[in-house]
Amino acid sequence: MSDTETEPHATSHGAPTDGARPSVAPRVEVLAPRDVPLGGPRAMTVRRTLPQRSRTLIGAWCFADHYGPDDVARTGGMDVAPHPHTGLQTVSWLFSGEIEHRDSLGSHAFVRPGELNLMTGGHGIAHSEVSTPDTTVLHGVQLWVALPEAHRGTARDFQHHVPEPVALGGAEIRVFLGSLAGAVSPVRTFTPLLGAEILMPPRSSLTLDVDPGFEHGLLVDRGDVRLAGTLLRPAELGYARPGAETLSLANESDGTARTVLLGGPPFEEEIVMWWNFIGRAHDDIARARADWAAGAARFGEVLGYDGDRLPAPELPHVPLKPRGRGR
Ligand code: MN
């Protein structure tokens, strides 16, 4: 996915004051989504919960777009022309539909529900993403992971993994990165990470053992889900600070709840995020932009996409400033 929003506007609010709560700081911060049009020839809009003004990262997770369920007959589905990435990994995770992925490694893959596609754009990669003609409903998430300084310029890479679902109580959990509920993803990452889809039956609850060194984000796709005492509505992202050894989830709706749990140790480096690039300083971004505009070998070439590649937007007139993770 390509970020069309070069100056993110942030919204967030504290935990809702539902019911009588003790007068302590809420353990979970509610990050509300904002609608962002994806651009390109189609009319698809995504709900973005990361980054925002109050929070840039959760662990190394630095970008969270949530979309659908979209009737592609109405929205036209996804058609993102070849575009570059640096300094980050992209995670594509679908609930329904199918996306055709092509990248400058020569990968030609189909992103399908329940299957992880992890693309590493360290020094530079380019890719295109197009929903397939058979797709009627497109529904899923697109996530980015910031690479730590030591691996920021790593070689481009693409990995595919299909996690076995594990049962915990009545819940069904697919761990695509890291470990949870006894399941361990074999996919390697550059910082410790957790990424899992969790399905919960109506009116059920679940207690997960988690790493107390991790901070967590719970993105609600469907259902009303209470995370550690705070109610989250669909499309909200609940942020839980490090320190807890367990996370409690309760599905307070009459249907199956679907959430995506993200986690990792706080990412302490400051980053500059602009368009599809992550660097540490303005000049990293300006160089990447110039390299893309010049068609540099750094990004390689995407073969098989029917159309032109995306041009980079103009850089803002003021220098891009590094941002920390948030407080
Ligand atoms: Mn992309």
CSV table of C-alpha atoms and ligand atoms in Angstrom, one decimal:
chain,number,residue,atom,x,y,z
A,1,MET,CA,0.0,0.0,0.0
A,2,SER,CA,1.1,3.5,-0.7
A,3,ASP,CA,0.6,6.4,1.7
A,4,THR,CA,-1.3,9.2,0.0
A,5,GLU,CA,-1.3,11.2,3.2
A,6,THR,CA,1.9,13.1,3.4
A,7,GLU,CA,0.9,15.3,6.4
A,8,PRO,CA,-1.1,13.1,8.8
A,9,HIS,CA,-3.7,14.8,10.9
A,10,ALA,CA,-4.1,13.1,14.2
A,11,THR,CA,-7.1,12.4,16.4
A,12,SER,CA,-7.1,10.5,19.6
A,13,HIS,CA,-8.9,10.6,22.9
A,14,GLY,CA,-8.5,8.9,26.2
A,15,ALA,CA,-10.4,5.9,27.4
A,16,PRO,CA,-14.1,6.4,27.5
A,17,THR,CA,-15.6,7.0,30.9
A,18,ASP,CA,-18.1,4.2,30.7
A,19,GLY,CA,-19.3,3.3,34.1
A,20,ALA,CA,-17.7,4.1,37.4
A,21,ARG,CA,-14.0,3.7,37.1
A,22,PRO,CA,-11.4,4.2,39.9
A,23,SER,CA,-9.6,7.5,39.6
A,24,VAL,CA,-6.4,6.1,38.2
A,25,ALA,CA,-5.0,6.8,34.7
A,26,PRO,CA,-6.7,4.5,32.2
A,27,ARG,CA,-4.6,1.5,31.3
A,28,VAL,CA,-5.7,1.6,27.8
A,29,GLU,CA,-5.6,4.6,25.5
A,30,VAL,CA,-8.2,4.6,22.6
A,31,LEU,CA,-6.8,5.6,19.3
A,32,ALA,CA,-9.6,6.6,16.9
A,33,PRO,CA,-9.3,6.0,13.1
A,34,ARG,CA,-9.4,8.6,10.5
A,35,ASP,CA,-10.5,8.0,6.9
A,36,VAL,CA,-7.8,8.3,4.2
A,37,PRO,CA,-8.6,7.9,0.5
A,38,LEU,CA,-6.1,5.5,-1.0
A,39,GLY,CA,-5.8,7.5,-4.3
A,40,GLY,CA,-5.2,5.9,-7.6
A,41,PRO,CA,-7.8,5.0,-10.2
A,42,ARG,CA,-10.2,3.5,-7.6
A,43,ALA,CA,-12.2,5.0,-4.8
A,44,MET,CA,-11.1,2.9,-1.9
A,45,THR,CA,-10.8,4.5,1.5
A,46,VAL,CA,-9.0,3.1,4.5
A,47,ARG,CA,-9.2,3.7,8.3
A,48,ARG,CA,-5.9,4.7,9.7
A,49,THR,CA,-5.1,4.4,13.4
A,50,LEU,CA,-1.2,4.7,13.2
A,51,PRO,CA,0.6,6.9,13.1
A,52,GLN,CA,-1.1,9.7,14.9
A,53,ARG,CA,-0.1,12.8,16.8
A,54,SER,CA,-0.1,11.2,20.2
A,55,ARG,CA,1.4,7.9,19.1
A,56,THR,CA,3.9,7.2,16.3
A,57,LEU,CA,4.7,3.5,17.1
A,58,ILE,CA,3.5,0.5,19.1
A,59,GLY,CA,6.6,-1.6,19.4
A,60,ALA,CA,8.1,-1.2,15.8
A,61,TRP,CA,4.6,-1.1,14.3
A,62,CYS,CA,4.3,2.3,12.8
A,63,PHE,CA,1.4,2.2,10.4
A,64,ALA,CA,-2.0,0.6,10.6
A,65,ASP,CA,-4.6,0.8,7.8
A,66,HIS,CA,-7.8,-1.1,8.1
A,67,TYR,CA,-10.2,-1.4,5.3
A,68,GLY,CA,-13.5,-3.0,4.4
A,69,PRO,CA,-15.6,-5.0,4.2
A,70,ASP,CA,-15.8,-3.2,0.9
A,71,ASP,CA,-18.1,-4.3,-1.9
A,72,VAL,CA,-15.5,-3.9,-4.8
A,73,ALA,CA,-18.4,-3.6,-7.3
A,74,ARG,CA,-18.9,-0.2,-5.5
A,75,THR,CA,-15.4,0.9,-4.5
A,76,GLY,CA,-13.5,-0.6,-7.4
A,77,GLY,CA,-11.3,-2.4,-5.0
A,78,MET,CA,-7.5,-1.9,-4.7
A,79,ASP,CA,-5.2,-0.8,-7.4
A,80,VAL,CA,-1.9,0.7,-6.1
A,81,ALA,CA,0.6,1.2,-8.9
A,82,PRO,CA,4.3,0.4,-8.4
A,83,HIS,CA,5.7,2.5,-5.5
A,84,PRO,CA,8.8,2.4,-3.4
A,85,HIS,CA,9.6,1.6,0.3
A,86,THR,CA,12.7,2.1,2.4
A,87,GLY,CA,13.5,1.4,6.0
A,88,LEU,CA,10.4,-0.6,6.8
A,89,GLN,CA,8.5,-3.9,6.3
A,90,THR,CA,5.0,-4.2,5.1
A,91,VAL,CA,2.6,-6.8,6.5
A,92,SER,CA,-0.5,-7.6,4.4
A,93,TRP,CA,-3.2,-9.6,6.2
A,94,LEU,CA,-6.6,-10.2,4.7
A,95,PHE,CA,-10.0,-11.2,6.2
A,96,SER,CA,-11.6,-11.7,2.8
A,97,GLY,CA,-10.7,-11.1,-0.9
A,98,GLU,CA,-7.5,-11.5,-2.7
A,99,ILE,CA,-4.7,-9.1,-3.7
A,100,GLU,CA,-2.1,-9.7,-6.4
A,101,HIS,CA,1.3,-8.6,-5.3
A,102,ARG,CA,4.3,-7.9,-7.6
A,103,ASP,CA,7.6,-6.6,-6.4
A,104,SER,CA,11.1,-5.7,-7.6
A,105,LEU,CA,12.5,-9.0,-6.3
A,106,GLY,CA,10.5,-10.6,-8.9
A,107,SER,CA,7.9,-11.9,-6.4
A,108,HIS,CA,4.5,-12.5,-7.9
A,109,ALA,CA,2.2,-13.6,-5.0
A,110,PHE,CA,-1.4,-13.7,-4.1
A,111,VAL,CA,-2.3,-12.3,-0.7
A,112,ARG,CA,-5.1,-14.4,0.7
A,113,PRO,CA,-7.1,-14.5,4.0
A,114,GLY,CA,-5.2,-16.0,6.9
A,115,GLU,CA,-1.8,-15.9,5.0
A,116,LEU,CA,1.0,-13.5,6.0
A,117,ASN,CA,2.9,-11.7,3.4
A,118,LEU,CA,5.8,-9.8,4.8
A,119,MET,CA,7.8,-7.6,2.5
A,120,THR,CA,11.1,-6.0,3.5
A,121,GLY,CA,12.0,-2.7,1.9
A,122,GLY,CA,15.3,-2.0,3.7
A,123,HIS,CA,17.6,-0.1,1.3
A,124,GLY,CA,14.8,-0.1,-1.3
A,125,ILE,CA,12.0,-2.1,-2.9
A,126,ALA,CA,9.1,-1.4,-5.1
A,127,HIS,CA,5.8,-3.2,-5.4
A,128,SER,CA,2.2,-3.0,-6.8
A,129,GLU,CA,-1.0,-4.3,-5.2
A,130,VAL,CA,-4.2,-5.0,-7.1
A,131,SER,CA,-7.3,-6.8,-5.9
A,132,THR,CA,-8.1,-9.7,-8.2
A,133,PRO,CA,-11.1,-9.8,-10.5
A,134,ASP,CA,-12.6,-12.7,-8.4
A,135,THR,CA,-12.6,-10.5,-5.3
A,136,THR,CA,-16.2,-9.4,-4.4
A,137,VAL,CA,-15.5,-8.3,-0.8
A,138,LEU,CA,-12.1,-6.8,0.2
A,139,HIS,CA,-11.4,-6.7,3.9
A,140,GLY,CA,-8.2,-6.6,5.8
A,141,VAL,CA,-5.3,-4.7,7.3
A,142,GLN,CA,-2.0,-3.2,5.9
A,143,LEU,CA,0.6,-2.7,8.5
A,144,TRP,CA,4.2,-1.4,8.5
A,145,VAL,CA,7.1,-2.2,10.8
A,146,ALA,CA,10.0,0.3,11.2
A,147,LEU,CA,13.4,-1.3,10.8
A,148,PRO,CA,15.9,-0.6,13.6
A,149,GLU,CA,19.0,1.5,12.6
A,150,ALA,CA,21.3,-1.5,12.4
A,151,HIS,CA,19.1,-3.1,9.7
A,152,ARG,CA,17.5,-0.1,8.1
A,153,GLY,CA,19.5,-0.6,4.8
A,154,THR,CA,19.0,-4.4,4.7
A,155,ALA,CA,18.4,-6.2,1.4
A,156,ARG,CA,14.9,-6.4,0.0
A,157,ASP,CA,13.0,-9.6,0.9
A,158,PHE,CA,9.6,-11.2,0.7
A,159,GLN,CA,8.3,-13.9,3.0
A,160,HIS,CA,5.0,-15.8,3.0
A,161,HIS,CA,3.7,-17.8,5.9
A,162,VAL,CA,0.3,-19.5,6.7
A,163,PRO,CA,-0.1,-19.9,10.5
A,164,GLU,CA,-2.0,-22.8,11.9
A,165,PRO,CA,-4.9,-21.5,14.0
A,166,VAL,CA,-4.7,-22.3,17.7
A,167,ALA,CA,-7.7,-22.6,20.1
A,168,LEU,CA,-7.7,-21.0,23.5
A,169,GLY,CA,-11.0,-21.2,25.3
A,170,GLY,CA,-13.5,-20.6,22.6
A,171,ALA,CA,-11.2,-18.2,20.7
A,172,GLU,CA,-9.3,-19.0,17.5
A,173,ILE,CA,-5.9,-17.3,17.2
A,174,ARG,CA,-3.6,-17.0,14.2
A,175,VAL,CA,-0.1,-15.9,15.2
A,176,PHE,CA,1.5,-14.4,12.1
A,177,LEU,CA,4.5,-12.8,13.9
A,178,GLY,CA,6.0,-13.6,17.3
A,179,SER,CA,4.5,-15.9,19.8
A,180,LEU,CA,1.1,-16.1,21.6
A,181,ALA,CA,-1.1,-18.8,23.2
A,182,GLY,CA,1.6,-21.4,22.6
A,183,ALA,CA,2.0,-20.7,18.9
A,184,VAL,CA,5.3,-19.4,17.5
A,185,SER,CA,5.7,-17.8,14.0
A,186,PRO,CA,8.8,-18.9,12.2
A,187,VAL,CA,9.0,-15.6,10.3
A,188,ARG,CA,12.1,-13.6,11.3
A,189,THR,CA,11.8,-10.0,12.3
A,190,PHE,CA,14.5,-7.4,13.1
A,191,THR,CA,12.9,-6.4,16.5
A,192,PRO,CA,10.8,-8.6,18.7
A,193,LEU,CA,7.2,-8.4,17.4
A,194,LEU,CA,3.8,-9.8,18.0
A,195,GLY,CA,1.1,-9.9,15.3
A,196,ALA,CA,-2.0,-12.1,15.7
A,197,GLU,CA,-5.6,-12.3,14.5
A,198,ILE,CA,-8.1,-13.3,17.3
A,199,LEU,CA,-11.6,-14.5,16.7
A,200,MET,CA,-13.8,-14.6,19.8
A,201,PRO,CA,-17.3,-16.1,20.1
A,202,PRO,CA,-20.2,-13.9,21.2
A,203,ARG,CA,-20.1,-12.8,24.9
A,204,SER,CA,-16.9,-14.6,25.6
A,205,SER,CA,-13.7,-13.6,27.4
A,206,LEU,CA,-10.1,-14.5,27.1
A,207,THR,CA,-6.9,-13.9,29.1
A,208,LEU,CA,-3.7,-13.9,27.2
A,209,ASP,CA,-0.2,-14.3,28.7
A,210,VAL,CA,2.0,-11.6,27.2
A,211,ASP,CA,5.5,-10.3,27.5
A,212,PRO,CA,5.5,-7.6,30.1
A,213,GLY,CA,8.3,-5.8,28.2
A,214,PHE,CA,5.9,-5.4,25.2
A,215,GLU,CA,3.5,-2.6,24.6
A,216,HIS,CA,0.4,-3.7,22.7
A,217,GLY,CA,-2.2,-2.4,20.3
A,218,LEU,CA,-5.6,-4.1,19.8
A,219,LEU,CA,-7.3,-3.2,16.5
A,220,VAL,CA,-11.0,-4.1,16.5
A,221,ASP,CA,-12.4,-5.2,13.2
A,222,ARG,CA,-15.7,-6.5,14.4
A,223,GLY,CA,-17.6,-6.5,17.7
A,224,ASP,CA,-17.3,-4.4,20.9
A,225,VAL,CA,-14.3,-5.7,22.7
A,226,ARG,CA,-13.2,-4.7,26.2
A,227,LEU,CA,-9.4,-4.6,26.6
A,228,ALA,CA,-8.1,-4.5,30.1
A,229,GLY,CA,-11.3,-2.7,31.2
A,230,THR,CA,-11.7,-0.3,28.3
A,231,LEU,CA,-14.4,-0.8,25.7
A,232,LEU,CA,-13.2,-0.6,22.1
A,233,ARG,CA,-15.6,-0.1,19.2
A,234,PRO,CA,-15.0,-1.4,15.7
A,235,ALA,CA,-12.1,0.3,13.9
A,236,GLU,CA,-10.6,1.6,17.2
A,237,LEU,CA,-7.1,0.7,18.3
A,238,GLY,CA,-6.6,0.3,22.0
A,239,TYR,CA,-3.1,0.9,23.3
A,240,ALA,CA,-1.8,-0.9,26.4
A,241,ARG,CA,1.4,0.2,28.0
A,242,PRO,CA,4.2,-2.2,28.8
A,243,GLY,CA,4.2,-3.8,32.2
A,244,ALA,CA,1.2,-6.2,32.1
A,245,GLU,CA,1.8,-10.0,32.2
A,246,THR,CA,-1.7,-10.7,30.9
A,247,LEU,CA,-4.2,-8.9,28.7
A,248,SER,CA,-7.9,-9.5,29.2
A,249,LEU,CA,-10.2,-9.3,26.3
A,250,ALA,CA,-14.0,-9.6,26.4
A,251,ASN,CA,-16.3,-9.7,23.5
A,252,GLU,CA,-19.4,-7.8,24.6
A,253,SER,CA,-21.3,-8.2,21.4
A,254,ASP,CA,-23.7,-10.8,20.1
A,255,GLY,CA,-21.6,-11.8,17.1
A,256,THR,CA,-18.1,-13.1,16.7
A,257,ALA,CA,-15.5,-10.5,17.4
A,258,ARG,CA,-12.4,-10.2,15.3
A,259,THR,CA,-9.4,-8.3,16.4
A,260,VAL,CA,-5.7,-8.0,15.5
A,261,LEU,CA,-3.2,-7.8,18.4
A,262,LEU,CA,0.1,-6.1,17.7
A,263,GLY,CA,3.0,-5.8,20.2
A,264,GLY,CA,6.6,-5.3,20.7
A,265,PRO,CA,9.1,-3.6,23.1
A,266,PRO,CA,8.9,0.2,22.8
A,267,PHE,CA,10.9,1.3,19.8
A,268,GLU,CA,13.2,4.0,21.2
A,269,GLU,CA,14.7,5.4,18.0
A,270,GLU,CA,13.2,8.5,16.5
A,271,ILE,CA,12.1,8.1,12.9
A,272,VAL,CA,11.1,10.3,10.0
A,273,MET,CA,8.1,8.9,8.1
A,274,TRP,CA,7.1,10.5,4.8
A,275,TRP,CA,5.1,9.0,1.9
A,276,ASN,CA,6.4,5.5,1.7
A,277,PHE,CA,9.8,6.0,3.3
A,278,ILE,CA,11.2,5.8,6.8
A,279,GLY,CA,14.5,7.3,7.6
A,280,ARG,CA,16.2,9.0,10.6
A,281,ALA,CA,16.6,12.5,9.2
A,282,HIS,CA,15.1,14.7,6.4
A,283,ASP,CA,18.0,13.9,4.1
A,284,ASP,CA,17.4,10.2,4.1
A,285,ILE,CA,13.9,10.9,2.8
A,286,ALA,CA,15.0,13.5,0.3
A,287,ARG,CA,17.6,11.1,-1.1
A,288,ALA,CA,15.0,8.2,-1.3
A,289,ARG,CA,12.6,10.5,-3.1
A,290,ALA,CA,15.2,11.7,-5.6
A,291,ASP,CA,16.3,8.1,-6.2
A,292,TRP,CA,12.7,7.1,-7.0
A,293,ALA,CA,12.2,10.1,-9.2
A,294,ALA,CA,15.4,9.2,-11.1
A,295,GLY,CA,14.5,5.6,-11.5
A,296,ALA,CA,17.5,4.5,-9.5
A,297,ALA,CA,18.5,0.8,-9.3
A,298,ARG,CA,18.0,1.1,-5.6
A,299,PHE,CA,14.3,0.3,-5.9
A,300,GLY,CA,14.5,-2.2,-8.8
A,301,GLU,CA,11.7,-2.7,-11.2
A,302,VAL,CA,8.2,-4.1,-10.9
A,303,LEU,CA,7.3,-6.3,-13.9
A,304,GLY,CA,3.8,-7.2,-15.0
A,305,TYR,CA,1.9,-4.2,-13.7
A,306,ASP,CA,-0.5,-2.8,-16.3
A,307,GLY,CA,0.2,1.0,-16.0
A,308,ASP,CA,2.6,3.6,-14.8
A,309,ARG,CA,4.4,3.7,-11.5
A,310,LEU,CA,3.4,6.2,-8.8
A,311,PRO,CA,5.2,9.5,-8.9
A,312,ALA,CA,6.5,10.8,-5.5
A,313,PRO,CA,4.7,13.8,-4.1
A,314,GLU,CA,6.6,17.0,-3.6
A,315,LEU,CA,8.5,17.3,-0.4
A,316,PRO,CA,7.2,19.9,2.1
A,317,HIS,CA,9.0,23.2,2.1
A,318,VAL,CA,10.0,22.8,5.8
A,319,PRO,CA,12.4,20.0,6.9
A,320,LEU,CA,10.8,16.8,8.0
A,321,LYS,CA,11.3,16.3,11.7
A,322,PRO,CA,12.1,13.1,13.5
A,323,ARG,CA,9.4,11.8,15.8
A,324,GLY,CA,9.6,9.6,18.9
A,325,ARG,CA,7.2,6.9,19.8
A,326,GLY,CA,4.8,9.0,21.8
A,327,ARG,CA,4.2,9.1,25.6
B,1,MN,MN,3.3,-0.3,-0.4
